[in-house]
PDB file of C-alpha atoms in Angstrom:
ATOM      1  CA  PRO A   3      89.882  66.784  83.739  1.00 55.00           C
ATOM      2  CA  SER A   4      90.774  68.673  80.913  1.00 59.00           C
ATOM      3  CA  SER A   5      93.310  67.557  78.311  1.00 68.00           C
ATOM      4  CA  MET A   6      96.859  68.327  78.203  1.00 68.00           C
ATOM      5  CA  PRO A   7      97.839  71.918  77.062  1.00 64.00           C
ATOM      6  CA  THR A   8      99.535  72.370  73.800  1.00 59.00           C
ATOM      7  CA  GLU A   9     103.119  73.991  73.732  1.00 59.00           C
ATOM      8  CA  SER A  10     101.800  76.741  71.209  1.00 55.00           C
ATOM      9  CA  PRO A  11      98.243  78.325  70.596  1.00 53.00           C
ATOM     10  CA  SER A  12      96.355  76.338  68.096  1.00 54.00           C
ATOM     11  CA  LYS A  13      94.257  77.870  65.425  1.00 56.00           C
ATOM     12  CA  PRO A  14      90.213  77.595  65.968  1.00 56.00           C
ATOM     13  CA  PRO A  15      88.375  75.572  63.615  1.00 59.00           C
ATOM     14  CA  GLY A  16      86.384  77.468  60.877  1.00 63.00           C
ATOM     15  CA  VAL A  17      86.825  79.401  57.526  1.00 72.00           C
ATOM     16  CA  ASN A  18      90.267  80.308  56.747  1.00 87.00           C
ATOM     17  CA  LEU A  19      91.106  83.550  54.821  1.00 92.00           C
ATOM     18  CA  PHE A  20      92.968  83.708  51.572  1.00 93.00           C
ATOM     19  CA  TYR A  21      96.704  84.694  51.560  1.00 94.00           C
ATOM     20  CA  PRO A  22      99.412  85.194  48.936  1.00 94.00           C
ATOM     21  CA  ASP A  23     101.705  82.062  48.208  1.00 91.00           C
ATOM     22  CA  TRP A  24     104.705  83.187  46.679  1.00 84.00           C
ATOM     23  CA  VAL A  25     106.567  79.530  46.919  1.00 82.00           C
ATOM     24  CA  PRO A  26     108.208  78.816  43.366  1.00 79.00           C
ATOM     25  CA  GLY A  27     105.653  77.112  41.449  1.00 73.00           C
ATOM     26  CA  ASN A  28     102.653  78.143  43.311  1.00 73.00           C
ATOM     27  CA  ASP A  29     101.934  81.964  42.331  1.00 73.00           C
ATOM     28  CA  GLY A  30      98.610  81.575  44.004  1.00 88.00           C
ATOM     29  CA  CYS A  31      96.287  82.202  47.091  1.00 92.00           C
ATOM     30  CA  ARG A  32      95.496  79.426  49.551  1.00 91.00           C
ATOM     31  CA  ASN A  33      93.206  79.417  52.435  1.00 90.00           C
ATOM     32  CA  ASP A  34      94.618  76.204  54.336  1.00 89.00           C
ATOM     33  CA  GLY A  35      95.415  78.262  57.271  1.00 90.00           C
ATOM     34  CA  ASP A  36      99.239  77.878  57.047  1.00 91.00           C
ATOM     35  CA  GLU A  37      99.946  81.706  56.053  1.00 93.00           C
ATOM     36  CA  PRO A  38     102.966  82.848  57.869  1.00 94.00           C
ATOM     37  CA  GLU A  39     102.950  84.392  61.143  1.00 95.00           C
ATOM     38  CA  TYR A  40     103.553  87.871  59.615  1.00 96.00           C
ATOM     39  CA  MET A  41     100.562  87.702  57.714  1.00 95.00           C
ATOM     40  CA  GLU A  42      98.401  86.409  60.826  1.00 93.00           C
ATOM     41  CA  LEU A  43     100.091  89.610  62.672  1.00 95.00           C
ATOM     42  CA  ASP A  44      98.892  92.037  60.104  1.00 95.00           C
ATOM     43  CA  PRO A  45      95.604  90.340  58.296  1.00 94.00           C
ATOM     44  CA  THR A  46      94.575  93.690  56.962  1.00 94.00           C
ATOM     45  CA  SER A  47      97.361  93.813  54.652  1.00 96.00           C
ATOM     46  CA  TRP A  48      97.818  90.119  53.712  1.00 96.00           C
ATOM     47  CA  LEU A  49      94.647  88.101  54.446  1.00 96.00           C
ATOM     48  CA  SER A  50      91.208  88.086  51.891  1.00 95.00           C
ATOM     49  CA  SER A  51      87.901  87.169  52.400  1.00 93.00           C
ATOM     50  CA  SER A  52      87.943  85.669  48.824  1.00 92.00           C
ATOM     51  CA  MET A  53      90.236  84.097  46.318  1.00 91.00           C
ATOM     52  CA  GLU A  54      89.565  86.584  43.759  1.00 92.00           C
ATOM     53  CA  ALA A  55      90.368  89.629  46.153  1.00 94.00           C
ATOM     54  CA  CYS A  56      93.593  88.023  47.029  1.00 94.00           C
ATOM     55  CA  CYS A  57      94.411  87.127  43.789  1.00 92.00           C
ATOM     56  CA  GLN A  58      93.553  90.935  42.309  1.00 93.00           C
ATOM     57  CA  LYS A  59      95.566  92.194  45.366  1.00 94.00           C
ATOM     58  CA  PHE A  60      98.736  90.349  45.158  1.00 92.00           C
ATOM     59  CA  PHE A  61      98.623  88.871  41.520  1.00 88.00           C
ATOM     60  CA  GLY A  62      96.388  91.457  39.524  1.00 84.00           C
ATOM     61  CA  GLY A  63      98.487  92.604  36.551  1.00 77.00           C
ATOM     62  CA  PHE A  64     100.672  89.880  35.917  1.00 78.00           C
ATOM     63  CA  ASN A  65      99.648  86.462  37.286  1.00 82.00           C
ATOM     64  CA  PHE A  66      95.873  86.946  38.057  1.00 85.00           C
ATOM     65  CA  ASP A  67      94.580  84.157  35.846  1.00 83.00           C
ATOM     66  CA  LYS A  68      97.115  81.716  37.156  1.00 83.00           C
ATOM     67  CA  CYS A  69      96.189  82.880  40.393  1.00 86.00           C
ATOM     68  CA  MET A  70      92.678  82.028  39.912  1.00 86.00           C
ATOM     69  CA  GLY A  71      93.201  78.725  38.168  1.00 80.00           C
ATOM     70  CA  ARG A  72      92.843  79.575  34.539  1.00 68.00           C
ATOM     71  CA  TYR A  73      95.205  77.789  32.013  1.00 58.00           C
ATOM     72  CA  PRO A  74      95.823  79.052  29.580  1.00 52.00           C
ATOM     73  CA  PRO A  75      95.030  82.595  30.655  1.00 46.00           C
ATOM     74  CA  ASP A  76      91.836  84.125  29.343  1.00 46.00           C
ATOM     75  CA  HIS A  77      91.205  80.813  27.170  1.00 47.00           C
ATOM     76  CA  ASP A  78      87.694  80.359  28.533  1.00 48.00           C
ATOM     77  CA  ASP A  79      85.707  80.428  31.814  1.00 46.00           C
ATOM     78  CA  CYS A  80      85.616  76.867  32.122  1.00 46.00           C
ATOM     79  CA  ASN A  81      89.321  76.758  32.939  1.00 44.00           C
ATOM     80  CA  VAL A  82      88.240  78.318  36.639  1.00 44.00           C
ATOM     81  CA  MET A  83      89.067  76.172  39.360  1.00 48.00           C
ATOM     82  CA  LEU A  84      86.380  73.625  40.151  1.00 55.00           C
ATOM     83  CA  HIS A  85      84.711  74.031  37.021  1.00 56.00           C
ATOM     84  CA  TYR A  86      85.272  71.997  33.838  1.00 61.00           C
ATOM     85  CA  PRO A  87      83.652  71.583  30.144  1.00 64.00           C
ATOM     86  CA  ASP A  88      80.294  69.628  30.144  1.00 64.00           C
ATOM     87  CA  TRP A  89      81.413  67.237  27.429  1.00 68.00           C
ATOM     88  CA  ASN A  90      78.782  64.580  28.291  1.00 71.00           C
ATOM     89  CA  GLY A  91      75.790  66.740  28.940  1.00 65.00           C
ATOM     90  CA  ALA A  92      74.470  69.297  26.577  1.00 62.00           C
ATOM     91  CA  ASN A  93      77.987  70.852  26.057  1.00 59.00           C
ATOM     92  CA  GLU A  94      76.651  74.404  26.694  1.00 58.00           C
ATOM     93  CA  GLY A  95      79.073  75.396  29.290  1.00 62.00           C
ATOM     94  CA  CYS A  96      80.727  74.531  32.281  1.00 62.00           C
ATOM     95  CA  ALA A  97      79.757  72.068  35.025  1.00 62.00           C
ATOM     96  CA  SER A  98      80.623  72.230  38.813  1.00 60.00           C
ATOM     97  CA  ASP A  99      79.561  69.520  40.811  1.00 57.00           C
ATOM     98  CA  GLY A 100      82.185  69.239  43.328  1.00 50.00           C
TER      99      GLY A 100
END
């Protein structure tokens, strides 16, 4: 026998697309699969295959660097999310081991 059905459809497992998150304090793009229903219903308008595409489309011109995770904006390329300065190594750039 199969398991009990859920009350509402569940999302299939897999890769989630990026969507704009305008919740105060966020101002960025997320890909956690929790996009609002109106975005799910019109994915061409709201969902992007990369963070950069999402940030450019919805935050380009006024908050692009913040959306991409650069703090402060345009300070250096090490401030991009998931990269950090290589202080312990040769100190010649950014490390990304995560």
